[in-house]
Amino acid sequence: MGFGVFIHRSDSIYDDSPAEQYQFPSQYLGRVQACLGDWIIYYEPRKVAATRGYFAVAKVARVIPDPKASGMYLALIEPGSYLDFVNAVPFSGPDGVIERGALNEGGRISGRAQAAVRPISTADFNRIVSIGLDEHEPELPRLDEPGATPPADGFEDRAQALFTFEHERDRVMQLSSRIVRNRLFRRLVLQAYDKRCAITGLKLINGGGRAEVDAAHIRPVEANGPDILTNGIALSGTAHWMFDRGLIGLSNGLEILISRQANDPESIRGLINKSGKAIVPSRPFERPHLHFLQWHRENCFKQ
C-alpha cells in the first residue's frame, strides 16, 4: 500500500466521478494498484483555468477493468472516504513546490510531475493534507448541531488540537472521523454559500458569531452520500428540516419544488426567496450536482 496523486480534470475525456470512481488507461494500472487500500490526493493541473490544485482526498477500495471501455480501468473509491479540502492547495507555495517528490535531483520539476497517477511520499502527503484541511479560523457550529459542544473555557481550542498530528496513521484516523468530517464539510459548504441559506436567501449571524445556517447533505451520509461540496447545500434550520423530510426539493434547474403533501404550501412559499430558485455558488464545481438532486427527488421528495 502507498499514498498517491491522481490528476483529475472536470473537462476530462475520462469517466471520472471523484467521490465514486477514477477511470484510467492500462499504462497506469501498476501505480494505481500500489495505492489499493490506501489514500490518494486529487490534483487539478495548472493548465486548467482557475485550477484548484490539490483539492481532495479519497481512499482506493478496488481496481477493476472498466466494463464499458476496453483497455480502461476503474479505481473504485471507498464509500464515505472522499473529502474535499477546505483550502485548495497550489502546486507551488511561498517555500517552493509543495510536493517535493515532484522535483529531480537538481531541484527542478521532473517529468513524473506530469504523470496522471504517481506515488507520493508520506511527508508530501502529510504536508498537502495539513494545508488542505487547516482551519485558520474554525467555523463555529450551531450549538444545536449533533456533536457540537461549547468550549469548557476561553482557552480551549479543540479544532487546533484535532489537527496536531504526530504520526502518519493519526492523520488517516482523522480523515475517517465522522466528527472531524462533519466540521470540515460545514466549513466548506458555508464558505461556498457565503453563509447564506440557498432557499430563503437569509444570511444570519447570531451574537456569538455563529452562522444560523446548516451544511446539509443532499444525499445523506446514512444513504452513502459523500462529503463532497456538490452533495452539499447551505440551509437555515427550517429549510433543512423541510428538505430532509421531502417537503421541498430542487429541480435540475434549481427551481425550488414544494411537495403536494405539504399541509401549508402558502407559508412555505412565503419562506422562499423571490427568485423561486436556490441561491447557489457561481462556480460550477461548487454547485449541487444533478446526480444528487435526482437522488433526493426520487428518494426523499414527496411528489
Short mmCIF file of C-alpha atoms in Angstrom, two decimals:
data_model
loop_
_atom_site.label_atom_id
_atom_site.label_comp_id
_atom_site.label_asym_id
_atom_site.label_seq_id
_atom_site.Cartn_x
_atom_site.Cartn_y
_atom_site.Cartn_z
CA MET A 1 0.00 0.00 0.00
CA GLY A 2 1.06 3.59 -0.53
CA PHE A 3 -0.18 7.11 -0.99
CA GLY A 4 -0.68 8.53 -4.47
CA VAL A 5 -1.70 11.56 -6.51
CA PHE A 6 -4.43 11.21 -9.14
CA ILE A 7 -4.79 14.02 -11.67
CA HIS A 8 -8.44 14.97 -12.23
CA ARG A 9 -9.94 17.47 -14.66
CA SER A 10 -13.60 18.46 -14.75
CA ASP A 11 -13.28 18.62 -18.55
CA SER A 12 -11.53 15.23 -18.75
CA ILE A 13 -12.29 12.76 -21.52
CA TYR A 14 -12.30 10.06 -18.83
CA ASP A 15 -15.40 8.93 -16.96
CA ASP A 16 -14.48 10.29 -13.55
CA SER A 17 -16.69 10.88 -10.53
CA PRO A 18 -14.04 11.56 -7.88
CA ALA A 19 -16.16 10.52 -4.91
CA GLU A 20 -17.01 7.21 -6.59
CA GLN A 21 -14.50 6.19 -9.26
CA TYR A 22 -11.43 7.19 -11.25
CA GLN A 23 -11.03 5.94 -14.82
CA PHE A 24 -7.53 5.43 -16.20
CA PRO A 25 -5.71 3.62 -19.04
CA SER A 26 -3.81 0.37 -18.56
CA GLN A 27 -0.39 2.07 -18.54
CA TYR A 28 -1.14 3.30 -15.01
CA LEU A 29 -2.51 0.02 -13.67
CA GLY A 30 0.56 -0.83 -11.59
CA ARG A 31 0.70 2.60 -10.00
CA VAL A 32 -2.99 2.57 -9.12
CA GLN A 33 -2.78 -0.96 -7.70
CA ALA A 34 0.06 0.24 -5.45
CA CYS A 35 -2.47 2.63 -3.85
CA LEU A 36 -5.05 -0.09 -3.24
CA GLY A 37 -6.41 0.14 0.30
CA ASP A 38 -4.75 3.48 0.91
CA TRP A 39 -5.35 7.19 0.46
CA ILE A 40 -4.80 9.32 -2.62
CA ILE A 41 -4.90 13.05 -3.23
CA TYR A 42 -6.74 14.52 -6.21
CA TYR A 43 -4.91 17.20 -8.17
CA GLU A 44 -6.15 19.58 -10.87
CA PRO A 45 -3.27 20.57 -13.18
CA ARG A 46 -2.04 24.14 -13.52
CA LYS A 47 -3.10 24.42 -17.16
CA VAL A 48 -6.76 24.18 -16.08
CA ALA A 49 -8.32 27.64 -15.83
CA ALA A 50 -8.84 28.64 -12.19
CA THR A 51 -7.21 25.39 -11.08
CA ARG A 52 -7.92 24.18 -7.55
CA GLY A 53 -4.53 22.46 -7.33
CA TYR A 54 -4.64 19.63 -4.78
CA PHE A 55 -8.30 19.65 -3.78
CA ALA A 56 -9.43 16.43 -2.09
CA VAL A 57 -8.50 13.07 -0.57
CA ALA A 58 -10.11 9.66 -1.01
CA LYS A 59 -9.35 6.00 -0.34
CA VAL A 60 -9.00 3.41 -3.11
CA ALA A 61 -11.10 0.35 -2.31
CA ARG A 62 -10.88 -1.75 -5.51
CA VAL A 63 -9.42 -1.71 -9.00
CA ILE A 64 -11.40 -3.37 -11.80
CA PRO A 65 -11.44 -3.43 -15.62
CA ASP A 66 -13.90 -0.86 -16.91
CA PRO A 67 -16.90 -2.89 -18.15
CA LYS A 68 -17.83 -0.10 -20.56
CA ALA A 69 -14.44 0.69 -22.14
CA SER A 70 -11.89 -1.79 -23.45
CA GLY A 71 -8.36 -1.22 -22.20
CA MET A 72 -9.54 1.10 -19.43
CA TYR A 73 -9.74 0.50 -15.68
CA LEU A 74 -11.63 1.94 -12.73
CA ALA A 75 -10.27 2.72 -9.28
CA LEU A 76 -13.36 2.42 -7.09
CA ILE A 77 -13.37 4.83 -4.17
CA GLU A 78 -14.31 3.55 -0.71
CA PRO A 79 -17.80 4.91 0.08
CA GLY A 80 -17.66 7.73 2.58
CA SER A 81 -13.91 8.27 2.26
CA TYR A 82 -13.87 11.20 -0.19
CA LEU A 83 -13.26 14.56 1.46
CA ASP A 84 -12.89 17.95 -0.21
CA PHE A 85 -10.17 20.22 1.15
CA VAL A 86 -11.38 23.41 2.83
CA ASN A 87 -8.34 25.11 1.27
CA ALA A 88 -7.24 24.45 -2.30
CA VAL A 89 -3.50 23.68 -2.21
CA PRO A 90 -1.42 25.15 -5.06
CA PHE A 91 1.38 23.20 -6.72
CA SER A 92 3.84 25.84 -5.51
CA GLY A 93 3.74 27.91 -2.34
CA PRO A 94 5.91 30.58 -0.69
CA ASP A 95 8.54 27.95 0.11
CA GLY A 96 8.53 26.38 -3.35
CA VAL A 97 6.92 23.21 -4.69
CA ILE A 98 4.58 21.63 -2.12
CA GLU A 99 5.03 18.10 -3.48
CA ARG A 100 8.80 17.77 -3.01
CA GLY A 101 8.85 14.37 -4.71
CA ALA A 102 7.97 16.12 -7.98
CA LEU A 103 11.49 17.59 -8.09
CA ASN A 104 14.53 15.90 -9.60
CA GLU A 105 17.97 15.78 -8.01
CA GLY A 106 18.77 19.19 -9.48
CA GLY A 107 15.76 20.73 -7.75
CA ARG A 108 13.79 21.18 -10.97
CA ILE A 109 10.32 19.85 -11.72
CA SER A 110 10.73 16.36 -13.10
CA GLY A 111 8.76 14.58 -15.81
CA ARG A 112 6.99 12.47 -13.19
CA ALA A 113 5.07 15.60 -12.13
CA GLN A 114 3.15 15.32 -15.43
CA ALA A 115 2.02 11.74 -14.78
CA ALA A 116 -1.72 11.30 -14.30
CA VAL A 117 -1.05 8.82 -11.49
CA ARG A 118 2.07 8.95 -9.36
CA PRO A 119 3.21 7.75 -5.93
CA ILE A 120 3.69 10.33 -3.22
CA SER A 121 5.81 10.16 -0.07
CA THR A 122 4.33 10.16 3.41
CA ALA A 123 5.95 13.54 4.08
CA ASP A 124 4.42 15.08 0.95
CA PHE A 125 1.02 13.51 1.70
CA ASN A 126 1.04 14.89 5.25
CA ARG A 127 2.17 18.32 4.09
CA ILE A 128 -0.56 18.65 1.45
CA VAL A 129 -3.33 17.30 3.70
CA SER A 130 -2.26 19.59 6.56
CA ILE A 131 -2.55 22.66 4.33
CA GLY A 132 -5.76 21.47 2.69
CA LEU A 133 -7.52 20.84 5.99
CA ASP A 134 -6.03 23.68 8.02
CA GLU A 135 -8.73 25.69 9.74
CA HIS A 136 -7.22 29.12 10.30
CA GLU A 137 -10.50 30.33 11.77
CA PRO A 138 -12.57 27.27 12.69
CA GLU A 139 -16.18 27.63 11.58
CA LEU A 140 -18.29 27.82 14.73
CA PRO A 141 -21.03 25.19 14.70
CA ARG A 142 -24.57 25.90 15.72
CA LEU A 143 -24.87 24.68 19.28
CA ASP A 144 -27.88 22.53 18.40
CA GLU A 145 -25.97 20.56 15.76
CA PRO A 146 -25.01 16.93 16.52
CA GLY A 147 -21.59 16.74 18.13
CA ALA A 148 -21.44 20.48 18.82
CA THR A 149 -20.34 21.26 22.38
CA PRO A 150 -19.39 24.64 23.81
CA PRO A 151 -15.76 25.01 24.97
CA ALA A 152 -15.15 24.49 28.67
CA ASP A 153 -13.38 27.84 28.95
CA GLY A 154 -11.99 30.64 26.81
CA PHE A 155 -8.60 28.98 26.41
CA GLU A 156 -9.74 25.71 24.87
CA ASP A 157 -9.00 25.20 21.15
CA ARG A 158 -10.42 21.83 20.14
CA ALA A 159 -10.14 22.40 16.40
CA GLN A 160 -6.43 23.11 16.55
CA ALA A 161 -5.79 20.07 18.74
CA LEU A 162 -7.58 17.79 16.29
CA PHE A 163 -5.12 18.72 13.58
CA THR A 164 -1.91 18.40 15.52
CA PHE A 165 -0.66 15.16 14.01
CA GLU A 166 2.42 13.35 15.24
CA HIS A 167 2.18 10.18 13.21
CA GLU A 168 1.11 9.26 9.70
CA ARG A 169 -1.72 6.98 10.79
CA ASP A 170 -3.04 9.52 13.28
CA ARG A 171 -3.72 11.69 10.26
CA VAL A 172 -5.53 8.88 8.48
CA MET A 173 -7.68 8.29 11.57
CA GLN A 174 -8.68 11.97 11.47
CA LEU A 175 -9.67 11.60 7.80
CA SER A 176 -12.03 8.81 8.86
CA SER A 177 -13.52 10.62 11.89
CA ARG A 178 -17.20 11.49 11.42
CA ILE A 179 -16.94 14.39 13.87
CA VAL A 180 -14.00 15.90 12.02
CA ARG A 181 -15.55 15.30 8.60
CA ASN A 182 -18.84 16.97 9.66
CA ARG A 183 -16.99 20.03 10.85
CA LEU A 184 -14.90 20.31 7.69
CA PHE A 185 -17.94 19.73 5.49
CA ARG A 186 -19.78 22.51 7.31
CA ARG A 187 -16.89 24.91 6.80
CA LEU A 188 -16.60 24.00 3.12
CA VAL A 189 -20.31 24.48 2.38
CA LEU A 190 -20.71 27.69 4.37
CA GLN A 191 -17.61 29.07 2.69
CA ALA A 192 -19.02 28.34 -0.78
CA TYR A 193 -22.50 29.71 0.04
CA ASP A 194 -21.21 32.76 1.95
CA LYS A 195 -23.17 31.53 5.00
CA ARG A 196 -26.44 32.25 3.18
CA CYS A 197 -29.43 29.89 3.08
CA ALA A 198 -29.96 28.70 -0.50
CA ILE A 199 -33.76 28.55 -0.02
CA THR A 200 -34.63 31.70 1.94
CA GLY A 201 -31.66 33.84 0.91
CA LEU A 202 -31.13 34.87 4.52
CA LYS A 203 -27.65 35.34 5.98
CA LEU A 204 -27.99 35.44 9.76
CA ILE A 205 -25.08 35.57 12.21
CA ASN A 206 -26.00 35.33 15.88
CA GLY A 207 -24.47 37.30 18.73
CA GLY A 208 -21.86 34.63 19.33
CA GLY A 209 -20.55 34.89 15.78
CA ARG A 210 -22.16 31.64 14.63
CA ALA A 211 -23.89 31.43 11.28
CA GLU A 212 -27.52 30.36 11.69
CA VAL A 213 -27.36 28.03 8.72
CA ASP A 214 -26.64 24.32 8.35
CA ALA A 215 -24.45 22.46 5.89
CA ALA A 216 -26.93 19.88 4.61
CA HIS A 217 -26.06 16.76 2.64
CA ILE A 218 -28.37 16.43 -0.37
CA ARG A 219 -27.91 12.67 -0.29
CA PRO A 220 -27.48 11.89 3.43
CA VAL A 221 -24.40 10.20 4.85
CA GLU A 222 -26.69 7.42 6.09
CA ALA A 223 -27.61 6.74 2.44
CA ASN A 224 -23.94 6.70 1.36
CA GLY A 225 -23.92 10.39 0.49
CA PRO A 226 -20.31 11.61 0.14
CA ASP A 227 -18.71 14.61 1.86
CA ILE A 228 -18.27 16.38 -1.46
CA LEU A 229 -19.25 20.01 -1.95
CA THR A 230 -21.56 19.15 -4.85
CA ASN A 231 -23.55 16.98 -2.41
CA GLY A 232 -23.94 19.91 -0.03
CA ILE A 233 -26.22 22.91 0.29
CA ALA A 234 -26.50 25.67 2.92
CA LEU A 235 -29.93 25.71 4.58
CA SER A 236 -31.48 27.51 7.52
CA GLY A 237 -32.88 25.28 10.26
CA THR A 238 -36.47 25.29 8.99
CA ALA A 239 -35.48 24.84 5.36
CA HIS A 240 -33.15 21.98 6.36
CA TRP A 241 -35.96 20.26 8.26
CA MET A 242 -38.32 20.55 5.26
CA PHE A 243 -35.65 19.43 2.80
CA ASP A 244 -34.78 16.32 4.82
CA ARG A 245 -38.45 15.40 5.12
CA GLY A 246 -39.16 15.86 1.45
CA LEU A 247 -41.50 18.85 1.78
CA ILE A 248 -39.22 20.84 -0.53
CA GLY A 249 -36.83 19.73 -3.24
CA LEU A 250 -34.88 21.09 -6.19
CA SER A 251 -35.26 20.57 -9.92
CA ASN A 252 -32.23 20.11 -12.16
CA GLY A 253 -32.60 23.79 -12.98
CA LEU A 254 -32.53 24.57 -9.23
CA GLU A 255 -36.19 25.65 -9.09
CA ILE A 256 -37.50 25.13 -5.55
CA LEU A 257 -40.21 22.47 -5.52
CA ILE A 258 -42.96 22.26 -2.90
CA SER A 259 -44.48 18.88 -2.13
CA ARG A 260 -48.19 18.45 -2.76
CA GLN A 261 -48.27 16.70 0.61
CA ALA A 262 -47.22 19.85 2.47
CA ASN A 263 -50.07 20.95 4.74
CA ASP A 264 -49.30 24.68 4.44
CA PRO A 265 -47.78 25.32 0.99
CA GLU A 266 -48.55 29.08 1.06
CA SER A 267 -46.46 29.57 4.20
CA ILE A 268 -43.62 27.59 2.60
CA ARG A 269 -43.81 29.86 -0.47
CA GLY A 270 -43.50 32.82 1.88
CA LEU A 271 -40.14 31.48 3.11
CA ILE A 272 -38.68 31.01 -0.36
CA ASN A 273 -36.52 33.78 -1.82
CA LYS A 274 -38.19 35.91 -4.51
CA SER A 275 -36.39 34.24 -7.43
CA GLY A 276 -38.01 30.89 -6.67
CA LYS A 277 -34.67 29.23 -7.33
CA ALA A 278 -31.96 28.04 -4.98
CA ILE A 279 -29.18 30.59 -4.47
CA VAL A 280 -26.00 28.64 -5.21
CA PRO A 281 -22.30 29.44 -5.75
CA SER A 282 -21.28 30.98 -9.06
CA ARG A 283 -18.52 28.45 -9.77
CA PRO A 284 -19.93 25.31 -11.45
CA PHE A 285 -17.81 22.83 -9.46
CA GLU A 286 -19.35 24.14 -6.21
CA ARG A 287 -23.00 23.83 -7.23
CA PRO A 288 -25.26 20.87 -6.39
CA HIS A 289 -24.66 18.01 -8.82
CA LEU A 290 -27.61 16.77 -10.85
CA HIS A 291 -26.87 13.21 -9.68
CA PHE A 292 -27.53 14.14 -6.04
CA LEU A 293 -30.53 16.35 -6.84
CA GLN A 294 -32.11 13.47 -8.73
CA TRP A 295 -31.44 11.09 -5.84
CA HIS A 296 -33.17 13.48 -3.43
CA ARG A 297 -36.21 13.84 -5.69
CA GLU A 298 -36.52 10.09 -6.15
CA ASN A 299 -35.87 9.07 -2.55
CA CYS A 300 -36.83 11.99 -0.28
CA PHE A 301 -39.08 14.49 -2.04
CA LYS A 302 -42.76 13.74 -1.62
CA GLN A 303 -44.39 14.33 -5.01
#
